[in-house]
PDB file of C-alpha atoms in Angstrom:
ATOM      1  CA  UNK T  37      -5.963   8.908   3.038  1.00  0.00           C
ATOM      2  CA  UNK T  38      -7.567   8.927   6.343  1.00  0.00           C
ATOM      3  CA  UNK T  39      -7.864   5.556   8.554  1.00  0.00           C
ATOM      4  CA  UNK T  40     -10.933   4.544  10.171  1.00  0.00           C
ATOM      5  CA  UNK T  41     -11.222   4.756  13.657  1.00  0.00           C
ATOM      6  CA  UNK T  42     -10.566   0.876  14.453  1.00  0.00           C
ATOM      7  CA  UNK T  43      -6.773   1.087  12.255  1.00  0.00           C
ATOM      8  CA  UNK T  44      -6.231   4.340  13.810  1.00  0.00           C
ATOM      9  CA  UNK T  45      -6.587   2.366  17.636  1.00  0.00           C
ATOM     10  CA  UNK T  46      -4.602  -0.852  15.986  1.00  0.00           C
ATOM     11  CA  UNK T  47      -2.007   1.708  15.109  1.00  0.00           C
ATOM     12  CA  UNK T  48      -1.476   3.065  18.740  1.00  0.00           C
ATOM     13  CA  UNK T  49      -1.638  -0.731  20.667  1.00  0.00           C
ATOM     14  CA  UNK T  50       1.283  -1.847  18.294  1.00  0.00           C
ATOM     15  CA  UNK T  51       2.892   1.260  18.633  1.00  0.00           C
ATOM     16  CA  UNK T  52       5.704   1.763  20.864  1.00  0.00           C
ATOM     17  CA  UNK T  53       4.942   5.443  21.425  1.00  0.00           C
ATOM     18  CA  UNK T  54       2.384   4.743  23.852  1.00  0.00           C
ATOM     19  CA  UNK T  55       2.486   3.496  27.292  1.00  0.00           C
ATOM     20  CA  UNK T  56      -1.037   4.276  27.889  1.00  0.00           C
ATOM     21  CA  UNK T  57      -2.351   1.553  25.697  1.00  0.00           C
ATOM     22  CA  UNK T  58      -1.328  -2.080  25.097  1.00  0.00           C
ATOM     23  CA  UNK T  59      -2.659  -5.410  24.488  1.00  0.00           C
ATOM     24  CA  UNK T  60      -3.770  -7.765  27.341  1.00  0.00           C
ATOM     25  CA  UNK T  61      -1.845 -10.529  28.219  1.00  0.00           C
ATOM     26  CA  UNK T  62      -4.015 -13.232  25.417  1.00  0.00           C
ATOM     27  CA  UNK T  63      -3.794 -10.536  22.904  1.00  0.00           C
ATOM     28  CA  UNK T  64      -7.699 -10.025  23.082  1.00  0.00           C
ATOM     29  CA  UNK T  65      -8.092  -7.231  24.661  1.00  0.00           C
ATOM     30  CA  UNK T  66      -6.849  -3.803  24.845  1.00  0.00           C
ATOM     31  CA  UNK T  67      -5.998  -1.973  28.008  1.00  0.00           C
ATOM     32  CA  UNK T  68      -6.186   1.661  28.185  1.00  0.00           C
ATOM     33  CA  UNK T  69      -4.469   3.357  31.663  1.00  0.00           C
ATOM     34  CA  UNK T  70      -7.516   6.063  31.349  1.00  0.00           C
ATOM     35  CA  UNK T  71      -5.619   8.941  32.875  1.00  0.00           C
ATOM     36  CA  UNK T  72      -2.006   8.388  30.626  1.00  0.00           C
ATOM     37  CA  UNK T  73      -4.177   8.200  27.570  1.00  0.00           C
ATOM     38  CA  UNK T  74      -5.950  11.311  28.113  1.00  0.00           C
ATOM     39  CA  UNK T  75      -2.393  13.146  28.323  1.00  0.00           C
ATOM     40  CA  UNK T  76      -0.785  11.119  26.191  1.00  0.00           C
ATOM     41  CA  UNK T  77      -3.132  10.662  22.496  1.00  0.00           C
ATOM     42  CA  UNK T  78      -6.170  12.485  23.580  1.00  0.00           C
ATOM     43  CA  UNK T  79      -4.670  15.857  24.533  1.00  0.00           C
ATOM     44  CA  UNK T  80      -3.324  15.820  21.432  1.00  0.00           C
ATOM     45  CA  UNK T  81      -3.806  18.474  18.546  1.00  0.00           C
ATOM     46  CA  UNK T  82      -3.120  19.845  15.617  1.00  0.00           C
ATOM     47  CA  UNK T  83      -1.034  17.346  13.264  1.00  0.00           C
ATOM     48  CA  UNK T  84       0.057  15.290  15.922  1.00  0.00           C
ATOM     49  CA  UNK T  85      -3.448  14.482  16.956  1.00  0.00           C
ATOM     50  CA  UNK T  86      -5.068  11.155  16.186  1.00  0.00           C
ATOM     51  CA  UNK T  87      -8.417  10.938  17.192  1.00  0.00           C
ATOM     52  CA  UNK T  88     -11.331  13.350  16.427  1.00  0.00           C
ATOM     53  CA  UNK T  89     -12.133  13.849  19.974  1.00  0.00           C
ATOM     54  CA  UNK T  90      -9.980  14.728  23.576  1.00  0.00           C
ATOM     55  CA  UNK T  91     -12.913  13.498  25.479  1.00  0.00           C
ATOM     56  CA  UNK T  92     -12.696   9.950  26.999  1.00  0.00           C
ATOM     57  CA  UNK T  93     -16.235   9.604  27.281  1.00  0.00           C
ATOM     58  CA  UNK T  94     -16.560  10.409  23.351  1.00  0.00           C
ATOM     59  CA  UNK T  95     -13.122   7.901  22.818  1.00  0.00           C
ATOM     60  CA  UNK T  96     -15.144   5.136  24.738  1.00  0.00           C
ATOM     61  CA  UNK T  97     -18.981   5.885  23.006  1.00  0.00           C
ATOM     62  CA  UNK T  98     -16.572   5.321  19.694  1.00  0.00           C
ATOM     63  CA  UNK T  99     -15.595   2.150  20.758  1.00  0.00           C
ATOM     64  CA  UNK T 100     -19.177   1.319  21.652  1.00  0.00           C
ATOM     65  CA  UNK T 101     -20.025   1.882  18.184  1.00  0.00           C
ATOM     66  CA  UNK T 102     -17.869  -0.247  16.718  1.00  0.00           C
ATOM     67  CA  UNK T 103     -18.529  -3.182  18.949  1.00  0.00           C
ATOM     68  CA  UNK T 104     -16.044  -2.912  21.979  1.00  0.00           C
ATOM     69  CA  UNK T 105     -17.547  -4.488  24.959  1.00  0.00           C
ATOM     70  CA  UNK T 106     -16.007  -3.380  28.556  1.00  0.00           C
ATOM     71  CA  UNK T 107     -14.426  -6.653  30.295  1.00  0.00           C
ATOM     72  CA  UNK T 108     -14.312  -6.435  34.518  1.00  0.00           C
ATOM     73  CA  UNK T 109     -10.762  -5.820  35.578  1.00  0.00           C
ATOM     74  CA  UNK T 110     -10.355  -9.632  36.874  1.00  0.00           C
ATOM     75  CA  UNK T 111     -11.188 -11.729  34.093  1.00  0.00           C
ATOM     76  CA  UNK T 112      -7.764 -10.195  32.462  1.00  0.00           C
ATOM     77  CA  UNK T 113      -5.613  -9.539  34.949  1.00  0.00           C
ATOM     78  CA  UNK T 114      -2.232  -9.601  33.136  1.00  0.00           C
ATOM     79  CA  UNK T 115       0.398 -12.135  33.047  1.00  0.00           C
ATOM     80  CA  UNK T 116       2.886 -10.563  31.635  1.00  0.00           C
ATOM     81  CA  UNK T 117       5.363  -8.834  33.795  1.00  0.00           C
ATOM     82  CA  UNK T 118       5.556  -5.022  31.679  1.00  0.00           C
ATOM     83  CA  UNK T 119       1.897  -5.274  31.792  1.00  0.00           C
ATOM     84  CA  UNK T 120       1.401  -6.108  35.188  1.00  0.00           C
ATOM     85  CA  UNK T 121       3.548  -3.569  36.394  1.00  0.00           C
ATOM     86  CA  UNK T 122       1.790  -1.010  34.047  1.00  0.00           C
ATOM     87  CA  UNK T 123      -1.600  -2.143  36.008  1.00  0.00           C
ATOM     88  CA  UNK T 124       0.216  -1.924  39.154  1.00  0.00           C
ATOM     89  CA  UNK T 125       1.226   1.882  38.263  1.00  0.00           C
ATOM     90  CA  UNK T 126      -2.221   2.951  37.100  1.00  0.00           C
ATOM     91  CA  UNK T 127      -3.599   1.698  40.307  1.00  0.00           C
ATOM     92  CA  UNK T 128      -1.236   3.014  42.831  1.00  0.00           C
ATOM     93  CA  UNK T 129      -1.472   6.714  41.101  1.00  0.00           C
ATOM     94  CA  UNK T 130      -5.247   6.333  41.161  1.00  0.00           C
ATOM     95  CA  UNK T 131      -5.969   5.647  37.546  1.00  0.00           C
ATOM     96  CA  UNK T 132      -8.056   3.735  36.374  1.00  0.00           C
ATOM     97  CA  UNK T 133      -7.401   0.699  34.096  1.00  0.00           C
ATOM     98  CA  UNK T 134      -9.886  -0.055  31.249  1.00  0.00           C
ATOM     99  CA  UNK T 135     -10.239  -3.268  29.299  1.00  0.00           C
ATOM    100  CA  UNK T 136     -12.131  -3.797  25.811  1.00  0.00           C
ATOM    101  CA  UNK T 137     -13.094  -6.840  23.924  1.00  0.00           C
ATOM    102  CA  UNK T 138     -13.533  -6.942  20.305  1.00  0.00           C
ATOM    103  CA  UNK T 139     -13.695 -10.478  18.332  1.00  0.00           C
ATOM    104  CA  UNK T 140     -12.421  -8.243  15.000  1.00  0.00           C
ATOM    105  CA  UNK T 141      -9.697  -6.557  17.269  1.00  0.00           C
ATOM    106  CA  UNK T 142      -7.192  -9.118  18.431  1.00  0.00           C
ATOM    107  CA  UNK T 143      -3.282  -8.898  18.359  1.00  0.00           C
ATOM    108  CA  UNK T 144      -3.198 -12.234  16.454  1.00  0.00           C
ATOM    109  CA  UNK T 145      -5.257 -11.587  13.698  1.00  0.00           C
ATOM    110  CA  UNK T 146      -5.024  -8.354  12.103  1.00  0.00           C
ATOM    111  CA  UNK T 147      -7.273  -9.369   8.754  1.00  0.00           C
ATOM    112  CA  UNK T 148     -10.196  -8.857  11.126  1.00  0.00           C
ATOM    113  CA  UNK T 149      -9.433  -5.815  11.381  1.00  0.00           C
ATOM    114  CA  UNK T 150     -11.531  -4.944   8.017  1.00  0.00           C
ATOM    115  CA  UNK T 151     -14.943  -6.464   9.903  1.00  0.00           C
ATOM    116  CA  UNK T 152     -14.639  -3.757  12.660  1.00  0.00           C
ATOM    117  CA  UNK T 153     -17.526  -2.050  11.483  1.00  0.00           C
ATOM    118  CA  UNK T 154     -19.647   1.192  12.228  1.00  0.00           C
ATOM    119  CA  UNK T 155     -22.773  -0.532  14.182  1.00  0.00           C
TER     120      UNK T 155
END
């Protein structure tokens, strides 16, 4: 049984694999440190990999299609200290920090999840 695209990226934010993806602060967005992710779930492969693609342009036209918006850096500047200092990393090695809104895709309620549709 293979999981849809949206589960597959709930899977990784929860996870604590992953440093290169987390939830913002209000637990309605997700933030993506672009450069950790490619190394870290897009370079990926064989049974270890996760998403059909190790292109971050093709990751974020995915998200597109199922309704991620991109949010500007400071409307969710973190609040939480791991977070912030996550930012703080990204930035000082020159990475760059993404952030994407979904109203289906939020930490607090997971039975959205199933309304994360194909557009």
């Amino acid at each position: 049984l293979s999981l849809s695209f949206p589960q597959k990226l709930r899977k990784i934010v929860e996870s604590d694999l992953f440093r290169s993806i987390w939830w913002s602060w209000c637990g309605k967005c997700v933030v993506i440190d672009e450069e950790l992710f490619k190394k870290e779930v897009l370079c990926r492969t064989g049974p270890l990999r996760i998403f059909a693609t190790q292109s971050m342009k093709s990751f974020l036209r995915q998200m597109n299609v199922y309704g991620f918006t991109k949010v500007p850096q400071d409307s969710e500047r973190s609040a939480s200290l791991p977070e912030f200092l996550a930012q703080e990393d990204a930035a000082s090695a020159h990475s760059q920090v993404l952030y994407y809104h979904n109203p289906s895709f939020t930490r607090e309620h997971p039975q959205l999840l199933e309304k994360c549709k194909r557009r």
